[in-house]
């Protein structure tokens, strides 16, 4: 074996060690170049008042229309970027209905486990999936404690240019990042407002003058699975 070949194998072993599971995968994901519109100066968040969510699914319909999501009538495989969940307190019988989507966690488990860096968190806190590097391993689906990610089992049609989707990849709520980067709000929030519910507030958690910060200051809110210390950017009032 030549010296050059031995050196090549040694360097390869060093590189493999550097990329051992649990050592560098998170850094690979966080090193991804974010959109030029993303900035650490902003920290996008969503506040949901569950009191206004009963008997309404306008947010789900708006999400499907905005992102060209079409089901095939098979709940087990249909994509669910946002879904309504019904809760009932066993002790009191009190029932609630709330929308559940990607919680856009500051410490996102889906980002931690992704072996290719396809799952990543932008500087402004929005968690996304790069379709070009997603290999469909579905580690992120298993890691998400909210069941917020879907795997695309079948070929998709009628896609929109702003919302790339593809068979064999994972997807989830993007907070309508294509709209956010244009200075607009998520489609679900606008639909909720049009329906007269006004149960969803989107805004910059870093801005003390924003509507979302002021509403958070006026009433207590909660994170789903706060025990996991994920620092979710989606908060709920009335739980």
PDB file of C-alpha atoms in Angstrom:
ATOM      1  CA  UNK A   1       0.000   0.000   0.000  1.00  0.00           C
ATOM      2  CA  UNK A   2       1.433   3.397  -0.939  1.00  0.00           C
ATOM      3  CA  UNK A   3       1.872   6.182   1.613  1.00  0.00           C
ATOM      4  CA  UNK A   4      -0.665   8.278  -0.300  1.00  0.00           C
ATOM      5  CA  UNK A   5      -3.325   5.542  -0.027  1.00  0.00           C
ATOM      6  CA  UNK A   6      -2.680   5.058   3.694  1.00  0.00           C
ATOM      7  CA  UNK A   7      -3.020   8.796   4.275  1.00  0.00           C
ATOM      8  CA  UNK A   8      -6.273   8.812   2.304  1.00  0.00           C
ATOM      9  CA  UNK A   9      -7.724   6.037   4.468  1.00  0.00           C
ATOM     10  CA  UNK A  10      -6.621   7.746   7.666  1.00  0.00           C
ATOM     11  CA  UNK A  11      -8.222  11.015   6.617  1.00  0.00           C
ATOM     12  CA  UNK A  12     -11.404   9.123   5.704  1.00  0.00           C
ATOM     13  CA  UNK A  13     -11.497   7.490   9.135  1.00  0.00           C
ATOM     14  CA  UNK A  14     -11.047  10.878  10.835  1.00  0.00           C
ATOM     15  CA  UNK A  15     -13.881  12.359   8.773  1.00  0.00           C
ATOM     16  CA  UNK A  16     -16.148   9.426   9.607  1.00  0.00           C
ATOM     17  CA  UNK A  17     -15.411   9.834  13.299  1.00  0.00           C
ATOM     18  CA  UNK A  18     -16.218  13.527  13.099  1.00  0.00           C
ATOM     19  CA  UNK A  19     -19.613  12.646  11.638  1.00  0.00           C
ATOM     20  CA  UNK A  20     -20.413   9.908  14.126  1.00  0.00           C
ATOM     21  CA  UNK A  21     -24.056   9.929  15.275  1.00  0.00           C
ATOM     22  CA  UNK A  22     -24.704  12.530  17.940  1.00  0.00           C
ATOM     23  CA  UNK A  23     -21.520  14.497  17.285  1.00  0.00           C
ATOM     24  CA  UNK A  24     -21.816  16.596  14.137  1.00  0.00           C
ATOM     25  CA  UNK A  25     -25.287  16.021  12.670  1.00  0.00           C
ATOM     26  CA  UNK A  26     -26.882  18.950  14.483  1.00  0.00           C
ATOM     27  CA  UNK A  27     -24.044  21.237  13.437  1.00  0.00           C
ATOM     28  CA  UNK A  28     -24.525  20.199   9.817  1.00  0.00           C
ATOM     29  CA  UNK A  29     -28.191  21.127   9.992  1.00  0.00           C
ATOM     30  CA  UNK A  30     -27.592  24.460  11.702  1.00  0.00           C
ATOM     31  CA  UNK A  31     -24.841  25.351   9.230  1.00  0.00           C
ATOM     32  CA  UNK A  32     -27.297  25.456   6.336  1.00  0.00           C
ATOM     33  CA  UNK A  33     -27.476  28.836   4.653  1.00  0.00           C
ATOM     34  CA  UNK A  34     -30.891  30.309   5.535  1.00  0.00           C
ATOM     35  CA  UNK A  35     -33.074  32.454   3.335  1.00  0.00           C
ATOM     36  CA  UNK A  36     -31.861  36.014   2.990  1.00  0.00           C
ATOM     37  CA  UNK A  37     -35.155  37.039   4.578  1.00  0.00           C
ATOM     38  CA  UNK A  38     -34.341  35.114   7.772  1.00  0.00           C
ATOM     39  CA  UNK A  39     -32.663  36.991  10.592  1.00  0.00           C
ATOM     40  CA  UNK A  40     -31.939  36.409  14.264  1.00  0.00           C
ATOM     41  CA  UNK A  41     -33.439  39.841  14.861  1.00  0.00           C
ATOM     42  CA  UNK A  42     -36.847  38.199  14.429  1.00  0.00           C
ATOM     43  CA  UNK A  43     -38.296  35.157  16.156  1.00  0.00           C
ATOM     44  CA  UNK A  44     -41.546  34.206  14.494  1.00  0.00           C
ATOM     45  CA  UNK A  45     -44.230  32.666  16.666  1.00  0.00           C
ATOM     46  CA  UNK A  46     -47.897  31.707  16.662  1.00  0.00           C
ATOM     47  CA  UNK A  47     -50.387  32.125  19.505  1.00  0.00           C
ATOM     48  CA  UNK A  48     -53.642  30.150  19.460  1.00  0.00           C
ATOM     49  CA  UNK A  49     -56.616  30.962  21.694  1.00  0.00           C
ATOM     50  CA  UNK A  50     -58.426  27.639  21.990  1.00  0.00           C
ATOM     51  CA  UNK A  51     -61.630  29.368  23.109  1.00  0.00           C
ATOM     52  CA  UNK A  52     -62.214  30.436  19.502  1.00  0.00           C
ATOM     53  CA  UNK A  53     -61.447  27.064  17.909  1.00  0.00           C
ATOM     54  CA  UNK A  54     -64.623  25.098  18.617  1.00  0.00           C
ATOM     55  CA  UNK A  55     -66.549  23.750  15.621  1.00  0.00           C
ATOM     56  CA  UNK A  56     -64.236  25.387  13.089  1.00  0.00           C
ATOM     57  CA  UNK A  57     -61.619  24.020  10.697  1.00  0.00           C
ATOM     58  CA  UNK A  58     -61.075  27.050   8.457  1.00  0.00           C
ATOM     59  CA  UNK A  59     -57.348  26.950   9.290  1.00  0.00           C
ATOM     60  CA  UNK A  60     -57.047  23.386   7.964  1.00  0.00           C
ATOM     61  CA  UNK A  61     -58.880  24.202   4.731  1.00  0.00           C
ATOM     62  CA  UNK A  62     -56.785  27.330   4.163  1.00  0.00           C
ATOM     63  CA  UNK A  63     -53.537  25.422   4.747  1.00  0.00           C
ATOM     64  CA  UNK A  64     -54.477  22.764   2.201  1.00  0.00           C
ATOM     65  CA  UNK A  65     -55.449  25.346  -0.402  1.00  0.00           C
ATOM     66  CA  UNK A  66     -52.379  27.525   0.112  1.00  0.00           C
ATOM     67  CA  UNK A  67     -49.922  24.627  -0.042  1.00  0.00           C
ATOM     68  CA  UNK A  68     -51.736  22.517  -2.667  1.00  0.00           C
ATOM     69  CA  UNK A  69     -52.195  19.585  -0.308  1.00  0.00           C
ATOM     70  CA  UNK A  70     -54.592  16.981  -1.634  1.00  0.00           C
ATOM     71  CA  UNK A  71     -55.572  13.851   0.229  1.00  0.00           C
ATOM     72  CA  UNK A  72     -56.307  10.466  -1.276  1.00  0.00           C
ATOM     73  CA  UNK A  73     -58.997   9.493   1.179  1.00  0.00           C
ATOM     74  CA  UNK A  74     -56.600   7.394   3.243  1.00  0.00           C
ATOM     75  CA  UNK A  75     -56.062   9.031   6.657  1.00  0.00           C
ATOM     76  CA  UNK A  76     -53.062   6.806   7.385  1.00  0.00           C
ATOM     77  CA  UNK A  77     -51.061   8.239   4.498  1.00  0.00           C
ATOM     78  CA  UNK A  78     -52.687  11.613   3.738  1.00  0.00           C
ATOM     79  CA  UNK A  79     -50.416  14.584   4.550  1.00  0.00           C
ATOM     80  CA  UNK A  80     -51.452  16.638   7.583  1.00  0.00           C
ATOM     81  CA  UNK A  81     -49.584  19.890   7.905  1.00  0.00           C
ATOM     82  CA  UNK A  82     -52.244  21.047  10.346  1.00  0.00           C
ATOM     83  CA  UNK A  83     -55.062  19.046  11.930  1.00  0.00           C
ATOM     84  CA  UNK A  84     -57.759  19.584  14.530  1.00  0.00           C
ATOM     85  CA  UNK A  85     -57.392  17.631  17.761  1.00  0.00           C
ATOM     86  CA  UNK A  86     -60.215  17.100  20.261  1.00  0.00           C
ATOM     87  CA  UNK A  87     -59.271  16.938  23.936  1.00  0.00           C
ATOM     88  CA  UNK A  88     -61.380  15.953  26.923  1.00  0.00           C
ATOM     89  CA  UNK A  89     -60.486  16.258  30.594  1.00  0.00           C
ATOM     90  CA  UNK A  90     -61.289  12.877  32.162  1.00  0.00           C
ATOM     91  CA  UNK A  91     -61.825  14.446  35.579  1.00  0.00           C
ATOM     92  CA  UNK A  92     -64.180  17.256  34.591  1.00  0.00           C
ATOM     93  CA  UNK A  93     -65.448  16.210  31.170  1.00  0.00           C
ATOM     94  CA  UNK A  94     -64.405  19.598  29.748  1.00  0.00           C
ATOM     95  CA  UNK A  95     -63.833  19.286  25.988  1.00  0.00           C
ATOM     96  CA  UNK A  96     -61.632  21.409  23.735  1.00  0.00           C
ATOM     97  CA  UNK A  97     -60.699  21.521  20.071  1.00  0.00           C
ATOM     98  CA  UNK A  98     -57.429  22.952  18.890  1.00  0.00           C
ATOM     99  CA  UNK A  99     -55.257  23.030  15.746  1.00  0.00           C
ATOM    100  CA  UNK A 100     -52.016  21.061  15.929  1.00  0.00           C
ATOM    101  CA  UNK A 101     -49.082  21.590  13.612  1.00  0.00           C
ATOM    102  CA  UNK A 102     -45.283  21.750  13.700  1.00  0.00           C
ATOM    103  CA  UNK A 103     -44.437  23.671  16.861  1.00  0.00           C
ATOM    104  CA  UNK A 104     -41.282  25.218  15.348  1.00  0.00           C
ATOM    105  CA  UNK A 105     -39.206  24.403  18.400  1.00  0.00           C
ATOM    106  CA  UNK A 106     -36.090  26.320  19.327  1.00  0.00           C
ATOM    107  CA  UNK A 107     -34.500  22.978  20.240  1.00  0.00           C
ATOM    108  CA  UNK A 108     -36.145  20.864  17.562  1.00  0.00           C
ATOM    109  CA  UNK A 109     -35.779  17.065  17.910  1.00  0.00           C
ATOM    110  CA  UNK A 110     -36.361  16.656  14.164  1.00  0.00           C
ATOM    111  CA  UNK A 111     -33.272  18.750  13.477  1.00  0.00           C
ATOM    112  CA  UNK A 112     -31.227  16.824  16.036  1.00  0.00           C
ATOM    113  CA  UNK A 113     -31.815  13.421  14.459  1.00  0.00           C
ATOM    114  CA  UNK A 114     -31.676  14.283  10.752  1.00  0.00           C
ATOM    115  CA  UNK A 115     -28.652  12.493   9.225  1.00  0.00           C
ATOM    116  CA  UNK A 116     -28.358  14.772   6.185  1.00  0.00           C
ATOM    117  CA  UNK A 117     -29.220  18.198   7.593  1.00  0.00           C
ATOM    118  CA  UNK A 118     -32.423  18.280   5.529  1.00  0.00           C
ATOM    119  CA  UNK A 119     -34.373  19.241   8.640  1.00  0.00           C
ATOM    120  CA  UNK A 120     -33.091  22.612   9.716  1.00  0.00           C
ATOM    121  CA  UNK A 121     -34.067  25.691  11.689  1.00  0.00           C
ATOM    122  CA  UNK A 122     -33.781  29.126  10.106  1.00  0.00           C
ATOM    123  CA  UNK A 123     -32.289  32.038  12.008  1.00  0.00           C
ATOM    124  CA  UNK A 124     -35.798  33.409  12.575  1.00  0.00           C
ATOM    125  CA  UNK A 125     -36.965  30.178  14.225  1.00  0.00           C
ATOM    126  CA  UNK A 126     -38.939  28.581  11.387  1.00  0.00           C
ATOM    127  CA  UNK A 127     -38.209  24.846  11.065  1.00  0.00           C
ATOM    128  CA  UNK A 128     -38.165  23.516   7.509  1.00  0.00           C
ATOM    129  CA  UNK A 129     -37.250  20.482   5.381  1.00  0.00           C
ATOM    130  CA  UNK A 130     -34.937  20.766   2.376  1.00  0.00           C
ATOM    131  CA  UNK A 131     -36.518  18.472  -0.214  1.00  0.00           C
ATOM    132  CA  UNK A 132     -33.249  18.210  -2.141  1.00  0.00           C
ATOM    133  CA  UNK A 133     -31.380  16.579   0.749  1.00  0.00           C
ATOM    134  CA  UNK A 134     -34.205  14.676   2.480  1.00  0.00           C
ATOM    135  CA  UNK A 135     -33.645  10.939   1.945  1.00  0.00           C
ATOM    136  CA  UNK A 136     -36.980   9.880   3.422  1.00  0.00           C
ATOM    137  CA  UNK A 137     -35.479   8.028   6.397  1.00  0.00           C
ATOM    138  CA  UNK A 138     -38.287   9.364   8.620  1.00  0.00           C
ATOM    139  CA  UNK A 139     -36.134   9.680  11.721  1.00  0.00           C
ATOM    140  CA  UNK A 140     -37.643  13.141  12.185  1.00  0.00           C
ATOM    141  CA  UNK A 141     -41.168  11.714  12.027  1.00  0.00           C
ATOM    142  CA  UNK A 142     -40.351   9.410  14.927  1.00  0.00           C
ATOM    143  CA  UNK A 143     -38.548  12.128  16.882  1.00  0.00           C
ATOM    144  CA  UNK A 144     -41.365  14.689  16.729  1.00  0.00           C
ATOM    145  CA  UNK A 145     -43.402  14.406  19.959  1.00  0.00           C
ATOM    146  CA  UNK A 146     -46.386  16.118  18.295  1.00  0.00           C
ATOM    147  CA  UNK A 147     -46.864  13.809  15.305  1.00  0.00           C
ATOM    148  CA  UNK A 148     -46.566  16.901  13.134  1.00  0.00           C
ATOM    149  CA  UNK A 149     -44.607  15.470  10.201  1.00  0.00           C
ATOM    150  CA  UNK A 150     -45.919  13.544   7.210  1.00  0.00           C
ATOM    151  CA  UNK A 151     -44.183  11.300   4.706  1.00  0.00           C
ATOM    152  CA  UNK A 152     -45.179  11.691   1.065  1.00  0.00           C
ATOM    153  CA  UNK A 153     -46.016   8.155  -0.059  1.00  0.00           C
ATOM    154  CA  UNK A 154     -47.298   8.946  -3.537  1.00  0.00           C
ATOM    155  CA  UNK A 155     -46.500  11.249  -6.437  1.00  0.00           C
ATOM    156  CA  UNK A 156     -47.963  14.728  -6.002  1.00  0.00           C
ATOM    157  CA  UNK A 157     -49.558  16.895  -8.671  1.00  0.00           C
ATOM    158  CA  UNK A 158     -50.706  20.476  -8.974  1.00  0.00           C
ATOM    159  CA  UNK A 159     -47.811  21.792  -6.937  1.00  0.00           C
ATOM    160  CA  UNK A 160     -47.240  25.497  -6.412  1.00  0.00           C
ATOM    161  CA  UNK A 161     -43.889  27.060  -7.238  1.00  0.00           C
ATOM    162  CA  UNK A 162     -43.527  28.538  -3.742  1.00  0.00           C
ATOM    163  CA  UNK A 163     -44.223  25.231  -1.998  1.00  0.00           C
ATOM    164  CA  UNK A 164     -42.073  22.384  -3.366  1.00  0.00           C
ATOM    165  CA  UNK A 165     -43.231  18.885  -2.427  1.00  0.00           C
ATOM    166  CA  UNK A 166     -42.081  15.473  -3.543  1.00  0.00           C
ATOM    167  CA  UNK A 167     -42.680  11.756  -3.219  1.00  0.00           C
ATOM    168  CA  UNK A 168     -40.339  10.030  -0.787  1.00  0.00           C
ATOM    169  CA  UNK A 169     -39.718  13.109   1.354  1.00  0.00           C
ATOM    170  CA  UNK A 170     -40.978  14.395   4.699  1.00  0.00           C
ATOM    171  CA  UNK A 171     -42.991  17.587   5.098  1.00  0.00           C
ATOM    172  CA  UNK A 172     -44.708  19.656   7.770  1.00  0.00           C
ATOM    173  CA  UNK A 173     -46.146  23.094   8.478  1.00  0.00           C
ATOM    174  CA  UNK A 174     -43.780  25.825   7.286  1.00  0.00           C
ATOM    175  CA  UNK A 175     -45.726  28.711   8.847  1.00  0.00           C
ATOM    176  CA  UNK A 176     -46.274  29.617   5.178  1.00  0.00           C
ATOM    177  CA  UNK A 177     -42.658  30.736   5.007  1.00  0.00           C
ATOM    178  CA  UNK A 178     -43.102  31.871   1.403  1.00  0.00           C
ATOM    179  CA  UNK A 179     -45.727  34.335   2.589  1.00  0.00           C
ATOM    180  CA  UNK A 180     -43.749  35.398   5.650  1.00  0.00           C
ATOM    181  CA  UNK A 181     -40.771  36.279   3.470  1.00  0.00           C
ATOM    182  CA  UNK A 182     -43.092  38.550   1.467  1.00  0.00           C
ATOM    183  CA  UNK A 183     -44.223  40.334   4.611  1.00  0.00           C
ATOM    184  CA  UNK A 184     -47.535  38.460   4.894  1.00  0.00           C
ATOM    185  CA  UNK A 185     -48.955  36.160   7.563  1.00  0.00           C
ATOM    186  CA  UNK A 186     -49.667  32.415   7.387  1.00  0.00           C
ATOM    187  CA  UNK A 187     -52.772  31.399   5.431  1.00  0.00           C
ATOM    188  CA  UNK A 188     -54.318  29.733   8.496  1.00  0.00           C
ATOM    189  CA  UNK A 189     -54.174  32.979  10.476  1.00  0.00           C
ATOM    190  CA  UNK A 190     -55.786  35.019   7.715  1.00  0.00           C
ATOM    191  CA  UNK A 191     -58.536  32.408   7.283  1.00  0.00           C
ATOM    192  CA  UNK A 192     -59.229  32.440  11.021  1.00  0.00           C
ATOM    193  CA  UNK A 193     -59.604  36.226  10.894  1.00  0.00           C
ATOM    194  CA  UNK A 194     -61.924  36.074   7.877  1.00  0.00           C
ATOM    195  CA  UNK A 195     -64.119  33.585   9.714  1.00  0.00           C
ATOM    196  CA  UNK A 196     -64.446  36.096  12.550  1.00  0.00           C
ATOM    197  CA  UNK A 197     -62.691  33.834  15.040  1.00  0.00           C
ATOM    198  CA  UNK A 198     -59.472  35.802  15.463  1.00  0.00           C
ATOM    199  CA  UNK A 199     -58.138  32.910  17.513  1.00  0.00           C
ATOM    200  CA  UNK A 200     -54.685  32.872  15.882  1.00  0.00           C
ATOM    201  CA  UNK A 201     -52.036  35.573  16.205  1.00  0.00           C
ATOM    202  CA  UNK A 202     -48.778  35.464  14.255  1.00  0.00           C
ATOM    203  CA  UNK A 203     -45.860  37.781  14.902  1.00  0.00           C
ATOM    204  CA  UNK A 204     -42.361  38.501  16.121  1.00  0.00           C
ATOM    205  CA  UNK A 205     -41.729  37.182  19.618  1.00  0.00           C
ATOM    206  CA  UNK A 206     -38.691  39.471  19.863  1.00  0.00           C
ATOM    207  CA  UNK A 207     -40.776  42.618  19.314  1.00  0.00           C
ATOM    208  CA  UNK A 208     -42.279  43.880  22.575  1.00  0.00           C
ATOM    209  CA  UNK A 209     -44.765  46.012  20.600  1.00  0.00           C
ATOM    210  CA  UNK A 210     -46.091  43.162  18.421  1.00  0.00           C
ATOM    211  CA  UNK A 211     -49.650  41.892  18.858  1.00  0.00           C
ATOM    212  CA  UNK A 212     -48.431  38.439  19.827  1.00  0.00           C
ATOM    213  CA  UNK A 213     -46.202  39.751  22.616  1.00  0.00           C
ATOM    214  CA  UNK A 214     -48.960  41.964  23.972  1.00  0.00           C
ATOM    215  CA  UNK A 215     -51.481  39.113  23.969  1.00  0.00           C
ATOM    216  CA  UNK A 216     -48.990  36.851  25.699  1.00  0.00           C
ATOM    217  CA  UNK A 217     -48.520  39.528  28.355  1.00  0.00           C
ATOM    218  CA  UNK A 218     -52.262  39.890  28.980  1.00  0.00           C
ATOM    219  CA  UNK A 219     -53.078  36.223  29.603  1.00  0.00           C
ATOM    220  CA  UNK A 220     -51.194  33.057  30.523  1.00  0.00           C
ATOM    221  CA  UNK A 221     -50.209  30.645  27.779  1.00  0.00           C
ATOM    222  CA  UNK A 222     -48.803  27.147  27.571  1.00  0.00           C
ATOM    223  CA  UNK A 223     -46.551  25.058  25.363  1.00  0.00           C
ATOM    224  CA  UNK A 224     -47.436  21.526  24.399  1.00  0.00           C
ATOM    225  CA  UNK A 225     -45.094  19.088  26.159  1.00  0.00           C
ATOM    226  CA  UNK A 226     -43.398  21.862  28.089  1.00  0.00           C
ATOM    227  CA  UNK A 227     -41.676  19.110  30.090  1.00  0.00           C
ATOM    228  CA  UNK A 228     -39.413  18.446  27.094  1.00  0.00           C
ATOM    229  CA  UNK A 229     -37.969  21.990  27.248  1.00  0.00           C
ATOM    230  CA  UNK A 230     -38.117  22.422  23.459  1.00  0.00           C
ATOM    231  CA  UNK A 231     -39.074  26.132  23.646  1.00  0.00           C
ATOM    232  CA  UNK A 232     -41.835  25.840  21.054  1.00  0.00           C
ATOM    233  CA  UNK A 233     -42.698  28.932  19.039  1.00  0.00           C
ATOM    234  CA  UNK A 234     -46.371  27.912  18.968  1.00  0.00           C
ATOM    235  CA  UNK A 235     -48.189  28.772  22.190  1.00  0.00           C
ATOM    236  CA  UNK A 236     -51.750  28.074  23.334  1.00  0.00           C
ATOM    237  CA  UNK A 237     -54.100  30.018  25.580  1.00  0.00           C
ATOM    238  CA  UNK A 238     -57.066  28.417  27.292  1.00  0.00           C
ATOM    239  CA  UNK A 239     -55.595  24.929  27.676  1.00  0.00           C
TER     240      UNK A 239
END
